[in-house]
């Protein structure tokens, strides 16, 4: 545990979370770090993200993402804040929006994937310790989270629950594609191609 705490402490402040032009008609929020439940050791917490979003008076918000994902519940809180924000929110996937970051991007009104950018989805994961009952409870929670994710991705993309489940089980990445393929997710307007 000491090694993990040291790694986290060493990472503190290395990523980028910043808001530019918060009072202008258009603002840019950079989510260039992991999504965490508490940003004491680094990363971006839902608390910090939601506060920054609430302080932004812009009519259009450009959310620039290069994020490996992280805590699913913090990601959900960020996504809900974006859905409830009156501004038009446009996600720009500059590098990757993996795991919980894909959920945040999905909450935006539009998403644009850069040339070479990627979105990755997978089943929920955790670290668990304890007795058999504790581990069963953790597995049950993971299944509940997976069901929520499948429902959200299916609703947003128009894909079947079965297709989304298959992609999540395979830990699937999607990248920008120039041709219109109607059987791929439609939430991202410049289209996704399975990697």
PDB file of C-alpha atoms in Angstrom:
ATOM      1  CA  UNK A   1       0.000   0.000   0.000  1.00  0.00           C
ATOM      2  CA  UNK A   2       2.910   2.347   0.702  1.00  0.00           C
ATOM      3  CA  UNK A   3       4.133   1.902  -2.881  1.00  0.00           C
ATOM      4  CA  UNK A   4       0.669   2.671  -4.313  1.00  0.00           C
ATOM      5  CA  UNK A   5       0.347   5.791  -2.150  1.00  0.00           C
ATOM      6  CA  UNK A   6       3.793   6.958  -3.277  1.00  0.00           C
ATOM      7  CA  UNK A   7       2.919   6.415  -6.960  1.00  0.00           C
ATOM      8  CA  UNK A   8      -0.313   8.353  -6.479  1.00  0.00           C
ATOM      9  CA  UNK A   9       1.466  11.146  -4.626  1.00  0.00           C
ATOM     10  CA  UNK A  10       4.124  11.346  -7.344  1.00  0.00           C
ATOM     11  CA  UNK A  11       1.377  11.655  -9.981  1.00  0.00           C
ATOM     12  CA  UNK A  12      -0.393  14.507  -8.200  1.00  0.00           C
ATOM     13  CA  UNK A  13      -0.587  17.518 -10.476  1.00  0.00           C
ATOM     14  CA  UNK A  14       0.883  15.739 -13.523  1.00  0.00           C
ATOM     15  CA  UNK A  15      -2.361  15.607 -15.513  1.00  0.00           C
ATOM     16  CA  UNK A  16      -4.355  18.523 -16.846  1.00  0.00           C
ATOM     17  CA  UNK A  17      -7.732  19.704 -15.633  1.00  0.00           C
ATOM     18  CA  UNK A  18      -8.387  23.287 -16.563  1.00  0.00           C
ATOM     19  CA  UNK A  19     -11.186  25.567 -17.707  1.00  0.00           C
ATOM     20  CA  UNK A  20     -10.441  28.306 -20.251  1.00  0.00           C
ATOM     21  CA  UNK A  21     -12.774  31.267 -20.951  1.00  0.00           C
ATOM     22  CA  UNK A  22     -15.356  30.272 -18.346  1.00  0.00           C
ATOM     23  CA  UNK A  23     -17.222  33.589 -18.729  1.00  0.00           C
ATOM     24  CA  UNK A  24     -17.135  33.817 -22.541  1.00  0.00           C
ATOM     25  CA  UNK A  25     -19.777  32.456 -24.947  1.00  0.00           C
ATOM     26  CA  UNK A  26     -17.577  29.395 -25.501  1.00  0.00           C
ATOM     27  CA  UNK A  27     -15.456  27.695 -22.865  1.00  0.00           C
ATOM     28  CA  UNK A  28     -13.047  24.793 -23.002  1.00  0.00           C
ATOM     29  CA  UNK A  29     -12.631  22.215 -20.252  1.00  0.00           C
ATOM     30  CA  UNK A  30      -9.597  19.914 -20.434  1.00  0.00           C
ATOM     31  CA  UNK A  31     -10.082  16.432 -18.951  1.00  0.00           C
ATOM     32  CA  UNK A  32      -6.553  15.136 -19.451  1.00  0.00           C
ATOM     33  CA  UNK A  33      -6.224  12.944 -16.365  1.00  0.00           C
ATOM     34  CA  UNK A  34      -7.791   9.926 -14.659  1.00  0.00           C
ATOM     35  CA  UNK A  35     -11.284  10.150 -13.168  1.00  0.00           C
ATOM     36  CA  UNK A  36     -11.040   9.577  -9.425  1.00  0.00           C
ATOM     37  CA  UNK A  37     -13.320   9.609  -6.399  1.00  0.00           C
ATOM     38  CA  UNK A  38     -10.981  11.966  -4.517  1.00  0.00           C
ATOM     39  CA  UNK A  39      -8.357  14.084  -6.270  1.00  0.00           C
ATOM     40  CA  UNK A  40      -6.047  14.422  -3.263  1.00  0.00           C
ATOM     41  CA  UNK A  41      -3.424  12.239  -4.986  1.00  0.00           C
ATOM     42  CA  UNK A  42      -4.116  13.567  -8.472  1.00  0.00           C
ATOM     43  CA  UNK A  43      -6.673  12.905 -11.150  1.00  0.00           C
ATOM     44  CA  UNK A  44      -9.990  14.703 -11.539  1.00  0.00           C
ATOM     45  CA  UNK A  45     -12.778  14.091  -9.045  1.00  0.00           C
ATOM     46  CA  UNK A  46     -16.462  14.541  -9.738  1.00  0.00           C
ATOM     47  CA  UNK A  47     -16.475  17.261  -7.073  1.00  0.00           C
ATOM     48  CA  UNK A  48     -13.813  19.309  -8.892  1.00  0.00           C
ATOM     49  CA  UNK A  49     -15.346  18.684 -12.325  1.00  0.00           C
ATOM     50  CA  UNK A  50     -18.913  19.569 -11.307  1.00  0.00           C
ATOM     51  CA  UNK A  51     -17.724  22.715  -9.495  1.00  0.00           C
ATOM     52  CA  UNK A  52     -15.775  23.876 -12.563  1.00  0.00           C
ATOM     53  CA  UNK A  53     -18.713  23.095 -14.841  1.00  0.00           C
ATOM     54  CA  UNK A  54     -21.142  24.997 -12.594  1.00  0.00           C
ATOM     55  CA  UNK A  55     -18.853  28.050 -12.607  1.00  0.00           C
ATOM     56  CA  UNK A  56     -18.806  28.102 -16.411  1.00  0.00           C
ATOM     57  CA  UNK A  57     -21.337  30.561 -17.849  1.00  0.00           C
ATOM     58  CA  UNK A  58     -20.630  29.775 -21.499  1.00  0.00           C
ATOM     59  CA  UNK A  59     -23.414  28.796 -23.888  1.00  0.00           C
ATOM     60  CA  UNK A  60     -21.137  26.239 -25.543  1.00  0.00           C
ATOM     61  CA  UNK A  61     -18.668  24.054 -23.677  1.00  0.00           C
ATOM     62  CA  UNK A  62     -15.926  22.159 -25.480  1.00  0.00           C
ATOM     63  CA  UNK A  63     -14.869  19.216 -23.310  1.00  0.00           C
ATOM     64  CA  UNK A  64     -11.435  18.089 -24.532  1.00  0.00           C
ATOM     65  CA  UNK A  65     -10.737  14.514 -23.438  1.00  0.00           C
ATOM     66  CA  UNK A  66      -7.576  12.442 -23.194  1.00  0.00           C
ATOM     67  CA  UNK A  67      -8.452  10.210 -20.278  1.00  0.00           C
ATOM     68  CA  UNK A  68      -7.859   6.559 -19.320  1.00  0.00           C
ATOM     69  CA  UNK A  69     -11.126   6.490 -17.377  1.00  0.00           C
ATOM     70  CA  UNK A  70     -11.268   5.636 -13.699  1.00  0.00           C
ATOM     71  CA  UNK A  71     -13.933   5.583 -11.012  1.00  0.00           C
ATOM     72  CA  UNK A  72     -17.288   4.719 -12.606  1.00  0.00           C
ATOM     73  CA  UNK A  73     -19.359   6.502  -9.959  1.00  0.00           C
ATOM     74  CA  UNK A  74     -17.341   9.704 -10.315  1.00  0.00           C
ATOM     75  CA  UNK A  75     -17.741   9.359 -14.093  1.00  0.00           C
ATOM     76  CA  UNK A  76     -21.496   8.992 -13.675  1.00  0.00           C
ATOM     77  CA  UNK A  77     -21.658  12.147 -11.540  1.00  0.00           C
ATOM     78  CA  UNK A  78     -19.687  14.043 -14.196  1.00  0.00           C
ATOM     79  CA  UNK A  79     -21.926  12.696 -16.962  1.00  0.00           C
ATOM     80  CA  UNK A  80     -25.087  13.670 -15.097  1.00  0.00           C
ATOM     81  CA  UNK A  81     -23.759  17.186 -14.510  1.00  0.00           C
ATOM     82  CA  UNK A  82     -23.110  17.489 -18.261  1.00  0.00           C
ATOM     83  CA  UNK A  83     -26.605  16.204 -19.124  1.00  0.00           C
ATOM     84  CA  UNK A  84     -28.197  18.741 -16.773  1.00  0.00           C
ATOM     85  CA  UNK A  85     -26.038  21.680 -17.858  1.00  0.00           C
ATOM     86  CA  UNK A  86     -27.965  24.145 -20.073  1.00  0.00           C
ATOM     87  CA  UNK A  87     -24.940  24.778 -22.304  1.00  0.00           C
ATOM     88  CA  UNK A  88     -24.370  22.860 -25.508  1.00  0.00           C
ATOM     89  CA  UNK A  89     -21.607  20.398 -24.616  1.00  0.00           C
ATOM     90  CA  UNK A  90     -19.287  19.071 -27.309  1.00  0.00           C
ATOM     91  CA  UNK A  91     -16.818  16.316 -26.436  1.00  0.00           C
ATOM     92  CA  UNK A  92     -13.559  16.393 -28.381  1.00  0.00           C
ATOM     93  CA  UNK A  93     -11.741  13.105 -27.988  1.00  0.00           C
ATOM     94  CA  UNK A  94      -8.206  14.307 -28.562  1.00  0.00           C
ATOM     95  CA  UNK A  95      -6.454  11.088 -27.550  1.00  0.00           C
ATOM     96  CA  UNK A  96      -8.679   8.561 -25.890  1.00  0.00           C
ATOM     97  CA  UNK A  97     -11.844   8.369 -23.840  1.00  0.00           C
ATOM     98  CA  UNK A  98     -11.514   4.999 -22.186  1.00  0.00           C
ATOM     99  CA  UNK A  99     -13.730   3.322 -19.648  1.00  0.00           C
ATOM    100  CA  UNK A 100     -15.514   5.914 -17.448  1.00  0.00           C
ATOM    101  CA  UNK A 101     -14.318   8.700 -19.758  1.00  0.00           C
ATOM    102  CA  UNK A 102     -16.368   7.176 -22.593  1.00  0.00           C
ATOM    103  CA  UNK A 103     -19.444   7.563 -20.403  1.00  0.00           C
ATOM    104  CA  UNK A 104     -18.598  11.221 -19.801  1.00  0.00           C
ATOM    105  CA  UNK A 105     -18.182  11.789 -23.557  1.00  0.00           C
ATOM    106  CA  UNK A 106     -21.484  10.043 -24.222  1.00  0.00           C
ATOM    107  CA  UNK A 107     -23.285  12.544 -21.971  1.00  0.00           C
ATOM    108  CA  UNK A 108     -22.322  15.441 -24.247  1.00  0.00           C
ATOM    109  CA  UNK A 109     -24.654  16.718 -26.963  1.00  0.00           C
ATOM    110  CA  UNK A 110     -22.073  15.970 -29.641  1.00  0.00           C
ATOM    111  CA  UNK A 111     -18.771  14.126 -29.821  1.00  0.00           C
ATOM    112  CA  UNK A 112     -15.896  14.607 -32.224  1.00  0.00           C
ATOM    113  CA  UNK A 113     -13.091  12.092 -32.398  1.00  0.00           C
ATOM    114  CA  UNK A 114      -9.725  13.320 -33.596  1.00  0.00           C
ATOM    115  CA  UNK A 115      -7.817  11.524 -36.307  1.00  0.00           C
ATOM    116  CA  UNK A 116      -6.166   8.757 -34.310  1.00  0.00           C
ATOM    117  CA  UNK A 117      -8.480   9.241 -31.317  1.00  0.00           C
ATOM    118  CA  UNK A 118     -10.163   6.291 -29.631  1.00  0.00           C
ATOM    119  CA  UNK A 119     -13.102   5.384 -27.398  1.00  0.00           C
ATOM    120  CA  UNK A 120     -12.863   2.187 -25.345  1.00  0.00           C
ATOM    121  CA  UNK A 121     -15.596   0.378 -23.418  1.00  0.00           C
ATOM    122  CA  UNK A 122     -15.313  -2.633 -21.110  1.00  0.00           C
ATOM    123  CA  UNK A 123     -16.981  -4.391 -18.226  1.00  0.00           C
ATOM    124  CA  UNK A 124     -16.692  -2.831 -14.778  1.00  0.00           C
ATOM    125  CA  UNK A 125     -13.639  -3.812 -12.755  1.00  0.00           C
ATOM    126  CA  UNK A 126     -12.625  -3.513  -9.123  1.00  0.00           C
ATOM    127  CA  UNK A 127     -10.147  -4.580  -6.499  1.00  0.00           C
ATOM    128  CA  UNK A 128     -11.740  -6.431  -3.614  1.00  0.00           C
ATOM    129  CA  UNK A 129     -10.662  -7.951  -0.336  1.00  0.00           C
ATOM    130  CA  UNK A 130     -12.467  -9.724   2.447  1.00  0.00           C
ATOM    131  CA  UNK A 131     -14.329 -12.936   3.031  1.00  0.00           C
ATOM    132  CA  UNK A 132     -16.505 -14.882   0.588  1.00  0.00           C
ATOM    133  CA  UNK A 133     -19.572 -12.751   1.352  1.00  0.00           C
ATOM    134  CA  UNK A 134     -17.604  -9.550   0.700  1.00  0.00           C
ATOM    135  CA  UNK A 135     -16.336 -10.870  -2.641  1.00  0.00           C
ATOM    136  CA  UNK A 136     -19.822 -12.018  -3.688  1.00  0.00           C
ATOM    137  CA  UNK A 137     -21.162  -8.552  -2.827  1.00  0.00           C
ATOM    138  CA  UNK A 138     -18.414  -6.989  -4.965  1.00  0.00           C
ATOM    139  CA  UNK A 139     -19.290  -9.290  -7.874  1.00  0.00           C
ATOM    140  CA  UNK A 140     -22.975  -8.417  -7.497  1.00  0.00           C
ATOM    141  CA  UNK A 141     -22.138  -4.707  -7.568  1.00  0.00           C
ATOM    142  CA  UNK A 142     -20.023  -5.168 -10.715  1.00  0.00           C
ATOM    143  CA  UNK A 143     -22.950  -6.879 -12.452  1.00  0.00           C
ATOM    144  CA  UNK A 144     -25.259  -4.008 -11.484  1.00  0.00           C
ATOM    145  CA  UNK A 145     -22.778  -1.467 -12.823  1.00  0.00           C
ATOM    146  CA  UNK A 146     -22.409  -3.460 -16.053  1.00  0.00           C
ATOM    147  CA  UNK A 147     -26.200  -3.459 -16.505  1.00  0.00           C
ATOM    148  CA  UNK A 148     -26.319   0.321 -16.018  1.00  0.00           C
ATOM    149  CA  UNK A 149     -23.502   0.808 -18.530  1.00  0.00           C
ATOM    150  CA  UNK A 150     -25.095  -1.494 -21.102  1.00  0.00           C
ATOM    151  CA  UNK A 151     -28.411   0.332 -20.747  1.00  0.00           C
ATOM    152  CA  UNK A 152     -26.754   3.751 -21.136  1.00  0.00           C
ATOM    153  CA  UNK A 153     -24.616   2.800 -24.136  1.00  0.00           C
ATOM    154  CA  UNK A 154     -27.547   1.041 -25.841  1.00  0.00           C
ATOM    155  CA  UNK A 155     -29.854   4.017 -25.335  1.00  0.00           C
ATOM    156  CA  UNK A 156     -27.287   6.537 -26.568  1.00  0.00           C
ATOM    157  CA  UNK A 157     -26.078   4.572 -29.594  1.00  0.00           C
ATOM    158  CA  UNK A 158     -29.193   2.727 -30.717  1.00  0.00           C
ATOM    159  CA  UNK A 159     -27.311  -0.572 -30.526  1.00  0.00           C
ATOM    160  CA  UNK A 160     -28.845  -3.662 -28.949  1.00  0.00           C
ATOM    161  CA  UNK A 161     -28.043  -4.632 -25.365  1.00  0.00           C
ATOM    162  CA  UNK A 162     -26.547  -7.840 -26.741  1.00  0.00           C
ATOM    163  CA  UNK A 163     -24.180  -5.962 -29.059  1.00  0.00           C
ATOM    164  CA  UNK A 164     -23.080  -3.561 -26.319  1.00  0.00           C
ATOM    165  CA  UNK A 165     -22.535  -6.483 -23.910  1.00  0.00           C
ATOM    166  CA  UNK A 166     -20.423  -8.272 -26.518  1.00  0.00           C
ATOM    167  CA  UNK A 167     -18.304  -5.152 -27.076  1.00  0.00           C
ATOM    168  CA  UNK A 168     -17.864  -4.594 -23.340  1.00  0.00           C
ATOM    169  CA  UNK A 169     -16.859  -8.227 -22.752  1.00  0.00           C
ATOM    170  CA  UNK A 170     -14.256  -7.915 -25.514  1.00  0.00           C
ATOM    171  CA  UNK A 171     -12.932  -4.592 -24.105  1.00  0.00           C
ATOM    172  CA  UNK A 172     -13.556  -2.935 -27.455  1.00  0.00           C
ATOM    173  CA  UNK A 173     -11.941   0.191 -28.800  1.00  0.00           C
ATOM    174  CA  UNK A 174     -13.500   2.373 -31.486  1.00  0.00           C
ATOM    175  CA  UNK A 175     -11.771   4.932 -33.666  1.00  0.00           C
ATOM    176  CA  UNK A 176     -12.790   7.616 -36.120  1.00  0.00           C
ATOM    177  CA  UNK A 177     -14.038   6.465 -39.503  1.00  0.00           C
ATOM    178  CA  UNK A 178     -14.819   8.519 -42.559  1.00  0.00           C
ATOM    179  CA  UNK A 179     -17.465   6.299 -44.159  1.00  0.00           C
ATOM    180  CA  UNK A 180     -21.035   6.078 -42.938  1.00  0.00           C
ATOM    181  CA  UNK A 181     -21.740   2.601 -41.594  1.00  0.00           C
ATOM    182  CA  UNK A 182     -25.254   2.519 -40.142  1.00  0.00           C
ATOM    183  CA  UNK A 183     -24.615  -0.547 -37.979  1.00  0.00           C
ATOM    184  CA  UNK A 184     -22.004   1.256 -35.868  1.00  0.00           C
ATOM    185  CA  UNK A 185     -22.765   3.583 -32.953  1.00  0.00           C
ATOM    186  CA  UNK A 186     -24.490   6.751 -34.075  1.00  0.00           C
ATOM    187  CA  UNK A 187     -23.987   8.869 -30.958  1.00  0.00           C
ATOM    188  CA  UNK A 188     -20.611  10.027 -32.247  1.00  0.00           C
ATOM    189  CA  UNK A 189     -21.438  11.921 -35.448  1.00  0.00           C
ATOM    190  CA  UNK A 190     -18.129  11.378 -37.211  1.00  0.00           C
ATOM    191  CA  UNK A 191     -18.634   7.680 -36.681  1.00  0.00           C
ATOM    192  CA  UNK A 192     -16.780   4.921 -34.981  1.00  0.00           C
ATOM    193  CA  UNK A 193     -15.037   1.920 -36.405  1.00  0.00           C
ATOM    194  CA  UNK A 194     -14.270  -1.049 -34.237  1.00  0.00           C
ATOM    195  CA  UNK A 195     -10.531  -1.453 -33.850  1.00  0.00           C
TER     196      UNK A 195
END
